[in-house]
Coordinates of C-alpha atoms and ligand atoms in Angstrom, one line a residue:
X883 CA 0.0 0.0 0.0
X884 CA 1.3 3.4 -0.9
X885 CA 0.9 6.5 1.2
X886 CA 0.9 10.1 -0.1
X887 CA 1.7 13.3 1.7
X888 CA -1.3 15.6 2.2
X889 CA 1.0 18.5 1.3
X890 CA 1.4 16.8 -2.1
X891 CA 5.0 17.8 -2.5
X892 CA 6.8 14.6 -1.5
X893 CA 7.1 11.2 -3.1
X894 CA 4.7 8.4 -2.3
X895 CA 6.1 5.9 0.2
X896 CA 5.4 2.3 1.4
X897 CA 3.8 1.6 4.8
X898 CA 7.2 0.8 6.2
X899 CA 8.6 4.2 5.2
X900 CA 5.5 6.0 6.4
X901 CA 5.9 4.4 9.8
X902 CA 9.7 5.1 10.0
X903 CA 9.5 8.6 8.7
X904 CA 6.3 9.6 10.6
X905 CA 5.9 12.9 8.7
X906 CA 6.6 13.3 5.0
X907 CA 9.7 15.4 4.0
X908 CA 7.3 18.2 2.9
X909 CA 5.9 18.2 6.5
X910 CA 2.6 16.7 5.3
X911 CA 0.7 13.8 7.0
X912 CA 0.7 10.5 5.2
X913 CA -2.6 9.2 3.8
X914 CA -3.4 5.8 2.2
X915 CA -3.7 5.9 -1.5
X916 CA -6.7 3.6 -1.5
X917 CA -9.5 2.6 0.9
X918 CA -11.4 -0.5 -0.1
X919 CA -14.6 -1.2 1.8
X920 CA -14.8 -4.7 3.4
X921 CA -17.6 -7.0 2.1
X922 CA -21.0 -6.4 3.6
X923 CA -21.0 -10.0 4.9
X924 CA -18.1 -9.1 7.2
X925 CA -20.2 -6.7 9.2
X926 CA -23.4 -8.9 8.9
X927 CA -21.5 -11.8 10.4
X928 CA -19.4 -9.7 12.9
X929 CA -20.5 -11.8 15.9
X930 CA -18.5 -14.8 14.5
X931 CA -15.2 -13.1 14.7
X932 CA -12.7 -12.7 17.6
X933 CA -11.1 -9.3 18.3
X934 CA -7.8 -10.3 16.6
X935 CA -9.7 -11.6 13.6
X936 CA -11.6 -8.4 13.2
X937 CA -8.5 -6.3 13.6
X938 CA -6.7 -8.3 11.0
X939 CA -9.5 -7.8 8.4
X940 CA -9.6 -4.1 9.2
X941 CA -5.9 -3.3 9.0
X942 CA -4.6 -5.7 6.4
X943 CA -5.1 -3.6 3.2
X944 CA -3.2 -0.7 4.9
X945 CA -0.2 -2.9 5.4
X946 CA -0.4 -4.2 1.9
X947 CA 1.6 -7.4 2.4
X948 CA 4.7 -5.5 3.8
X949 CA 4.4 -7.6 7.0
X950 CA 3.6 -11.3 6.3
X951 CA 0.2 -12.5 7.5
X952 CA 1.7 -14.6 10.3
X953 CA 3.7 -11.8 11.7
X954 CA 0.9 -9.3 11.4
X955 CA -1.4 -11.6 13.3
X956 CA 1.1 -11.9 16.1
X957 CA 1.6 -8.1 16.2
X958 CA -2.2 -7.7 16.5
X959 CA -2.7 -10.3 19.2
X960 CA 0.2 -8.8 21.2
X961 CA -1.3 -5.3 20.8
X962 CA -4.8 -6.4 21.9
X963 CA -4.0 -8.1 25.2
X964 CA -6.9 -6.4 27.1
X965 CA -10.6 -5.8 27.0
X966 CA -12.8 -3.2 25.3
X967 CA -16.2 -3.5 27.1
X968 CA -19.3 -1.6 26.0
X969 CA -21.3 -0.6 29.0
X970 CA -24.9 0.7 29.0
X971 CA -25.2 3.9 30.9
X972 CA -28.8 4.8 30.2
X973 CA -31.3 3.9 27.5
X974 CA -29.6 4.1 24.1
X975 CA -26.4 5.6 25.7
X976 CA -23.3 3.4 26.0
X977 CA -19.7 4.0 26.9
X978 CA -16.9 2.1 25.2
X979 CA -14.2 1.7 27.8
X980 CA -10.8 2.1 26.2
X981 CA -8.8 2.2 29.4
X982 CA -8.1 -1.4 30.3
X983 CA -4.6 -1.5 28.8
X984 CA -1.3 -1.1 30.6
X985 CA -1.4 2.7 30.9
X986 CA -5.1 3.0 31.1
X987 CA -5.7 5.2 28.1
X988 CA -6.8 4.5 24.6
X989 CA -3.4 5.5 23.3
X990 CA -2.1 2.1 24.4
X991 CA -3.6 0.5 21.3
X992 CA -1.8 2.8 18.8
X993 CA 1.4 2.8 20.7
X994 CA 1.6 -0.9 21.1
X995 CA 0.8 -1.5 17.5
X996 CA 3.3 1.0 16.3
X997 CA 6.1 -0.3 18.5
X998 CA 5.6 -3.8 17.2
X999 CA 5.6 -2.6 13.6
X1000 CA 8.9 -0.7 14.1
X1001 CA 10.4 -3.7 15.8
X1002 CA 9.3 -5.9 12.9
X1003 CA 10.9 -3.6 10.4
X1004 CA 14.1 -3.6 12.5
X1005 CA 14.2 -7.4 12.9
X1006 CA 17.7 -7.7 11.5
X1007 CA 18.9 -5.0 14.0
X1008 CA 20.5 -3.2 11.2
X1009 CA 19.1 0.3 11.9
X1010 CA 18.6 1.1 15.5
X1011 CA 15.9 3.8 16.0
X1012 CA 15.4 6.4 18.6
X1013 CA 11.9 7.5 19.3
X1014 CA 11.8 11.0 20.6
X1015 CA 8.6 12.4 22.1
X1016 CA 7.3 15.3 24.1
X1017 CA 4.3 14.6 26.3
X1018 CA 1.8 16.6 28.3
X1019 CA 0.8 13.3 30.0
X1020 CA -0.9 10.4 28.3
X1021 CA 1.1 10.0 25.1
X1022 CA 4.4 9.5 27.0
X1023 CA 3.1 6.8 29.2
X1024 CA 1.5 4.8 26.4
X1025 CA 4.6 5.1 24.2
X1026 CA 6.9 4.2 27.1
X1027 CA 4.9 1.1 28.0
X1028 CA 4.2 0.2 24.3
X1029 CA 7.9 0.3 23.4
X1030 CA 9.3 -1.2 26.6
X1031 CA 11.7 -4.0 25.8
X1032 CA 11.2 -3.7 22.1
X1033 CA 14.4 -4.6 20.3
X1034 CA 16.4 -2.0 18.4
X1035 CA 14.3 0.9 19.6
X1036 CA 15.4 3.5 22.2
X1037 CA 12.8 5.8 23.6
X1038 CA 13.5 9.3 25.0
X1039 CA 10.5 11.1 26.5
X1040 CA 10.5 14.8 27.5
X1041 CA 7.9 15.9 30.0
X1042 CA 7.3 19.3 31.7
X1043 CA 8.5 19.2 35.3
X1044 CA 5.6 19.3 37.9
X1045 CA 3.0 19.6 35.1
X1046 CA 1.9 15.9 34.8
X1047 CA -0.1 14.0 37.3
X1048 CA 1.6 11.8 39.9
X1049 CA 0.3 8.6 38.2
X1050 CA 1.4 9.9 34.8
X1051 CA 4.9 10.8 36.0
X1052 CA 5.3 7.3 37.5
X1053 CA 4.2 5.7 34.2
X1054 CA 7.0 7.7 32.4
X1055 CA 9.9 7.3 34.9
X1056 CA 9.8 3.9 36.4
X1057 CA 10.1 1.5 33.5
X1058 CA 13.9 1.5 32.9
X1059 CA 15.4 -0.7 30.1
X1060 CA 15.2 1.1 26.8
X1061 CA 13.0 4.0 28.1
X1062 CA 14.6 7.2 29.2
X1063 CA 12.7 10.1 30.8
X1064 CA 13.9 13.7 30.6
X1065 CA 12.2 16.1 33.1
X1066 CA 12.3 19.5 31.5
X1067 CA 12.3 22.7 33.5
X1068 CA 9.5 24.3 31.5
X1069 CA 6.1 23.8 29.9
X1070 CA 4.8 21.2 27.4
X1071 CA 5.4 23.8 24.6
X1072 CA 9.1 24.0 25.7
X1073 CA 9.4 20.2 25.5
X1074 CA 7.7 20.2 22.1
X1075 CA 10.0 22.9 20.8
X1076 CA 13.1 21.0 21.9
X1077 CA 11.9 17.9 20.1
X1078 CA 11.2 19.8 16.9
X1079 CA 14.6 21.4 17.0
X1080 CA 16.3 18.0 17.4
X1081 CA 14.5 16.7 14.4
X1082 CA 16.0 19.5 12.3
X1083 CA 19.5 19.3 13.8
X1084 CA 21.8 17.5 11.4
X1085 CA 24.4 17.0 14.2
X1086 CA 21.9 14.6 15.6
X1087 CA 20.1 13.2 12.6
X1088 CA 23.4 12.4 10.8
X1089 CA 24.3 10.1 13.7
X1090 CA 21.0 8.6 14.9
X1091 CA 17.8 7.7 13.1
X1092 CA 15.1 9.7 14.9
X1093 CA 11.4 9.0 14.7
X1094 CA 8.4 10.5 16.5
X1095 CA 5.6 8.5 18.0
X1096 CA 2.8 11.0 18.0
X1097 CA -0.7 10.4 16.6
X1098 CA 0.3 11.6 13.1
X1099 CA 2.2 8.3 12.6
X1100 CA 0.0 6.0 10.5
X1101 CA 0.9 3.0 12.7
X1102 CA -0.6 4.8 15.7
X1103 CA -3.5 6.3 13.8
X1104 CA -4.9 3.3 11.9
X1105 CA -5.2 0.6 14.6
X1106 CA -7.6 3.0 16.4
X1107 CA -10.2 1.7 13.8
X1108 CA -10.3 -1.6 15.6
X1109 CA -12.4 -0.7 18.6
X1110 CA -15.1 1.1 16.7
X1111 CA -15.8 -2.3 15.2
X1112 CA -15.5 -4.0 18.6
X1113 CA -18.2 -1.6 19.9
X1114 CA -20.5 -2.5 17.0
X1115 CA -20.0 -6.2 17.7
X1116 CA -21.2 -5.7 21.2
X1117 CA -24.3 -3.7 20.4
X1118 CA -27.4 -5.9 20.9
X1119 CA -29.6 -3.9 18.6
X1120 CA -27.6 -3.3 15.4
X1121 CA -30.6 -2.0 13.3
X1122 CA -31.0 1.2 15.2
X1123 CA -28.9 4.1 13.9
X1124 CA -25.5 4.4 15.6
X1125 CA -23.8 7.6 16.6
X1126 CA -20.3 7.8 18.1
X1127 CA -19.2 10.7 20.3
X1128 CA -15.4 11.1 20.6
X1129 CA -13.7 13.4 23.1
X1130 CA -11.2 15.1 20.7
X1131 CA -7.9 16.9 20.9
X1132 CA -5.7 16.2 18.0
X1133 CA -8.7 14.4 16.2
X1134 CA -6.7 11.3 15.5
X1135 CA -9.1 9.0 17.3
X1136 CA -12.3 10.3 15.6
X1137 CA -10.5 10.3 12.3
X1138 CA -9.8 6.6 12.7
X1139 CA -13.6 6.1 13.3
X1140 CA -14.2 7.8 10.0
X1141 CA -11.9 5.4 8.3
X1142 CA -13.8 2.5 9.9
X1143 CA -16.9 4.0 8.4
X1144 CA -15.2 4.1 5.0
X1145 CA -14.6 0.4 5.4
X1146 CA -18.4 -0.1 5.7
X1147 CA -19.0 0.1 9.4
X1148 CA -22.6 1.4 9.7
X1149 CA -22.1 4.6 11.6
X1150 CA -24.8 7.3 11.1
X1151 CA -23.0 10.3 12.6
X1152 CA -19.9 11.4 14.4
X1153 CA -19.8 13.9 17.2
X1154 CA -16.5 15.5 18.1
X1155 CA -16.8 16.7 21.7
X1156 CA -14.2 19.2 22.8
X1157 CA -13.4 21.2 25.8
X1158 CA -12.9 25.0 25.6
X1159 CA -10.5 24.4 22.7
X1160 CA -13.2 24.9 20.1
X1161 CA -11.5 25.3 16.7
X1162 CA -13.5 22.6 15.1
X1163 CA -16.9 23.4 16.5
X1164 CA -16.4 27.0 15.4
X1165 CA -15.3 25.8 12.0
X1166 CA -18.5 23.8 11.5
X1167 CA -20.5 26.8 12.5
X1168 CA -18.7 29.4 10.4
X1169 CA -16.7 27.5 7.8
X1170 CA -13.7 29.5 9.1
X1171 CA -10.8 27.3 10.3
X1172 CA -8.7 29.4 12.6
X1173 CA -6.1 27.6 14.8
X1174 CA -5.3 29.4 18.1
X1175 CA -3.1 28.8 21.1
X1176 CA -4.4 26.1 23.4
X1177 CA -6.4 26.8 26.5
X1178 CA -5.7 24.9 29.7
X1179 CA -8.7 22.8 31.0
X1180 CA -9.3 19.8 33.3
X1181 CA -9.5 17.5 30.3
X1182 CA -5.9 18.4 29.5
X1183 CA -5.2 15.6 26.9
X1184 CA -7.5 17.6 24.6
X1185 CA -5.9 21.0 25.2
X1186 CA -5.1 21.4 21.5
X1187 CA -5.5 24.7 19.6
X1188 CA -4.4 23.3 16.2
X1189 CA -5.6 19.7 15.8
X1190 CA -3.0 17.9 13.8
X1191 CA -5.2 15.2 12.3
X1192 CA -8.0 17.6 11.1
X1193 CA -6.4 17.7 7.7
X1194 CA -6.9 14.0 7.3
X1195 CA -10.6 14.4 8.1
X1196 CA -10.8 17.0 5.4
X1197 CA -9.3 14.5 3.0
X1198 CA -11.7 11.8 4.0
X1199 CA -14.6 14.1 3.1
X1200 CA -13.0 15.2 -0.2
X1201 CA -12.2 18.7 1.2
X1202 CA -15.9 19.3 0.9
X1203 CA -17.4 21.4 3.7
X1204 CA -21.0 20.3 3.1
X1205 CA -20.2 16.6 3.0
X1206 CA -18.3 17.0 6.3
X1207 CA -21.0 19.0 8.0
X1208 CA -23.5 16.3 7.1
X1209 CA -21.5 13.6 8.9
X1210 CA -19.8 15.5 11.7
X1211 CA -21.3 17.5 14.6
X1212 CA -19.1 19.2 17.1
X1213 CA -19.7 20.9 20.4
X1214 CA -17.5 22.5 23.0
X1215 CA -18.0 22.3 26.7
X1216 CA -16.7 24.2 29.7
X1217 CA -14.9 22.7 32.7
X1218 CA -18.0 23.6 34.8
X1219 CA -20.2 21.5 32.5
X1220 CA -17.7 18.7 32.5
X1221 CA -17.7 18.5 36.3
X1222 CA -21.5 18.6 36.3
X1223 CA -21.5 15.7 33.9
X1224 CA -19.1 13.6 36.0
X1225 CA -21.3 14.2 39.0
X1226 CA -24.6 13.3 37.3
X1227 CA -23.1 10.2 35.7
X1228 CA -22.0 9.2 39.2
X1229 CA -25.2 10.0 41.0
X1230 CA -27.7 8.8 38.4
X1231 CA -25.8 5.9 36.8
X1232 CA -23.3 5.0 39.4
X1233 CA -20.6 5.5 36.7
X1234 CA -17.3 7.2 37.4
X1235 CA -16.1 8.9 34.3
X1236 CA -12.8 10.7 33.7
X1237 CA -13.0 14.4 32.5
X1238 CA -12.4 13.4 28.8
X1239 CA -15.1 10.7 28.8
X1240 CA -17.5 13.2 30.5
X1241 CA -17.0 15.6 27.6
X1242 CA -17.8 12.8 25.2
X1243 CA -21.0 12.0 27.2
X1244 CA -22.0 15.7 27.0
X1245 CA -21.6 15.7 23.3
X1246 CA -23.8 12.7 22.9
X1247 CA -26.5 14.1 25.2
X1248 CA -26.5 17.4 23.3
X1249 CA -26.9 15.6 20.0
X1250 CA -29.7 13.4 21.3
X1251 CA -31.7 16.4 22.4
X1252 CA -32.4 17.2 18.8
X1253 CA -32.3 13.7 17.3
X1254 CA -34.4 10.9 18.5
X1255 CA -34.4 7.3 17.4
X1256 CA -30.6 6.8 17.5
X1257 CA -28.4 5.0 19.9
X1258 CA -25.1 6.5 20.9
X1259 CA -21.7 5.4 22.1
X1260 CA -19.2 7.8 23.8
X1261 CA -15.6 6.8 24.1
X1262 CA -14.2 6.7 27.6
X1263 CA -10.6 7.4 26.7
X1264 CA -8.9 7.2 30.1
X1265 CA -9.4 5.6 33.5
X1266 CA -10.6 8.2 36.1
X1267 CA -7.6 7.2 38.3
X1268 CA -5.3 9.0 35.9
X1269 CA -7.1 12.3 36.7
X1270 CA -7.7 11.7 40.4
X1271 CA -6.9 15.3 41.3
X1272 CA -10.0 16.4 39.2
X1273 CA -12.4 13.5 39.7
X1274 CA -12.3 12.8 43.5
X1275 CA -13.3 16.3 44.6
X1276 CA -16.3 16.2 42.3
X1277 CA -17.7 12.8 43.3
X1278 CA -16.4 13.1 46.8
X1279 CA -15.2 9.5 46.8
X1280 CA -11.8 7.9 46.8
X1281 CA -10.9 5.9 43.7
X1282 CA -8.9 2.8 44.5
X1283 CA -5.8 2.1 42.4
X1284 CA -6.3 -0.6 39.8
X1285 CA -3.6 -3.3 39.5
X1286 CA -1.7 -1.5 36.7
X1287 CA -1.2 1.6 38.9
X1288 CA -0.4 -0.3 42.1
X1289 CA 2.5 -1.9 40.3
X1290 CA 4.2 1.4 39.6
X1291 CA 3.1 3.9 42.1
X1292 CA 5.7 3.0 44.7
X1293 CA 8.6 2.5 42.3
X1294 CA 11.4 4.9 42.3
X1295 CA 11.3 7.7 39.7
X1296 CA 14.3 7.9 37.4
X1297 CA 14.6 10.9 35.2
X1298 CA 17.3 13.3 34.0
X1299 CA 16.6 16.9 34.8
X1300 CA 17.3 19.3 31.9
X1301 CA 16.9 23.0 31.3
X1302 CA 18.2 23.7 27.8
X1303 CA 18.2 22.3 24.3
X1304 CA 22.0 21.7 24.5
X1305 CA 21.5 19.4 27.4
X1306 CA 19.0 17.4 25.3
X1307 CA 21.5 17.3 22.4
X1308 CA 24.3 16.1 24.7
X1309 CA 22.0 13.4 26.1
X1310 CA 21.1 12.1 22.7
X1311 CA 24.7 12.1 21.4
X1312 CA 26.4 10.6 24.4
Ligands
PLP430 C1 -5.0 11.9 23.6 C2 -6.3 11.8 24.4 C3 -7.5 12.3 23.9 C4 -7.6 13.0 22.5 O1 -7.4 12.1 21.4 P1 -7.1 12.7 20.0 O2 -6.9 11.5 19.1 O3 -5.9 13.5 20.1 O4 -8.3 13.5 19.5 C5 -8.7 12.2 24.6 N1 -8.7 11.7 25.8 C6 -7.5 11.2 26.4 C7 -7.6 10.6 27.7 C8 -6.3 11.3 25.7 O5 -5.2 10.8 26.3

């Protein structure tokens, strides 16, 4: 399968090159040259398949034979070593829990899949790769865990000192092996700037093969299609129209759902639920796309002022505003509303949602006010324990640590403290 750059000024590449490069040389995101719908019978008979079987059918055309069937199947079953339960919250409202993986956020799926693809492409150990990422919280943990122990891959993660939650910091700094954490005296933007500078610094790139592991990488983006189909499989009533509400930041997750729809998954509408960072809701209202600086909120994994994957969404809908507006609704919610939703979910449905999931729930409720006769699924993208500092004061209850967190919370943090870009450079080159 070939991938082209959405900036259209770079050559087409194979899946392997798209994964290793991350971004095209013209700074465009890669997009698959073809998308072929799966046979109708696949969805009609969906109950007959296991999760790994579904995932294989969904992803195989995008790999295009570059990973042999046997190896691809083992990458998939390694990736999907946890559950994806669909839970009924109230009539016709479900949540798809994506937080049962090792770092308790949906990013585990993409990170684990990508790590195993890179490892496959490096099976002869002939080109060691360094994955360099900046994180504001969730990405780093998922990448660290996903790449832990993967042969031929070193991981360097930059995070802003004192600006990630305690649980998140432990997830970044306690793994050891091929995972190195750099604690940066600064903000997430400072970390991000350092990473970008490193990618353009030939002193570094002449010596080491750098790659990024953020959601623009096709190997992180595409496996997110899997669980939209898993949700469909679990729905009892498949004849009622299905709406997905996705709490969105960089819009990679929702964009994967749209790809699943392209494959034939019967999704009626998408709802992109956002916090105060409302570039997309404003765009759908005004047709004016205007990226801005991000605003800090309690659902901080979605604090994005310029969503990197939106350009892929435009491509999926042929850069046609009307087509897009027909399929996608988008609403923005305040932190106040988000806390209110967490409280009502807890009181009325005995469900503890994290702030991101709560935004997804709000999006679905708002859509259903106007549209009857549909059933909706909102994605619960992280476990509430990852945002304890926000959730506990709202519901006034202590959330016990799940097993994954117990295992790391008392481990010793190991991180190198840095202040400047030169310190990062020295660290990479030593
Ligand atoms: C990353 C993240 C999101 C946003 O996902 P996008 O694909 O960037 O839209 C939502 N919730 C949580 C918990 C996240 O970590």
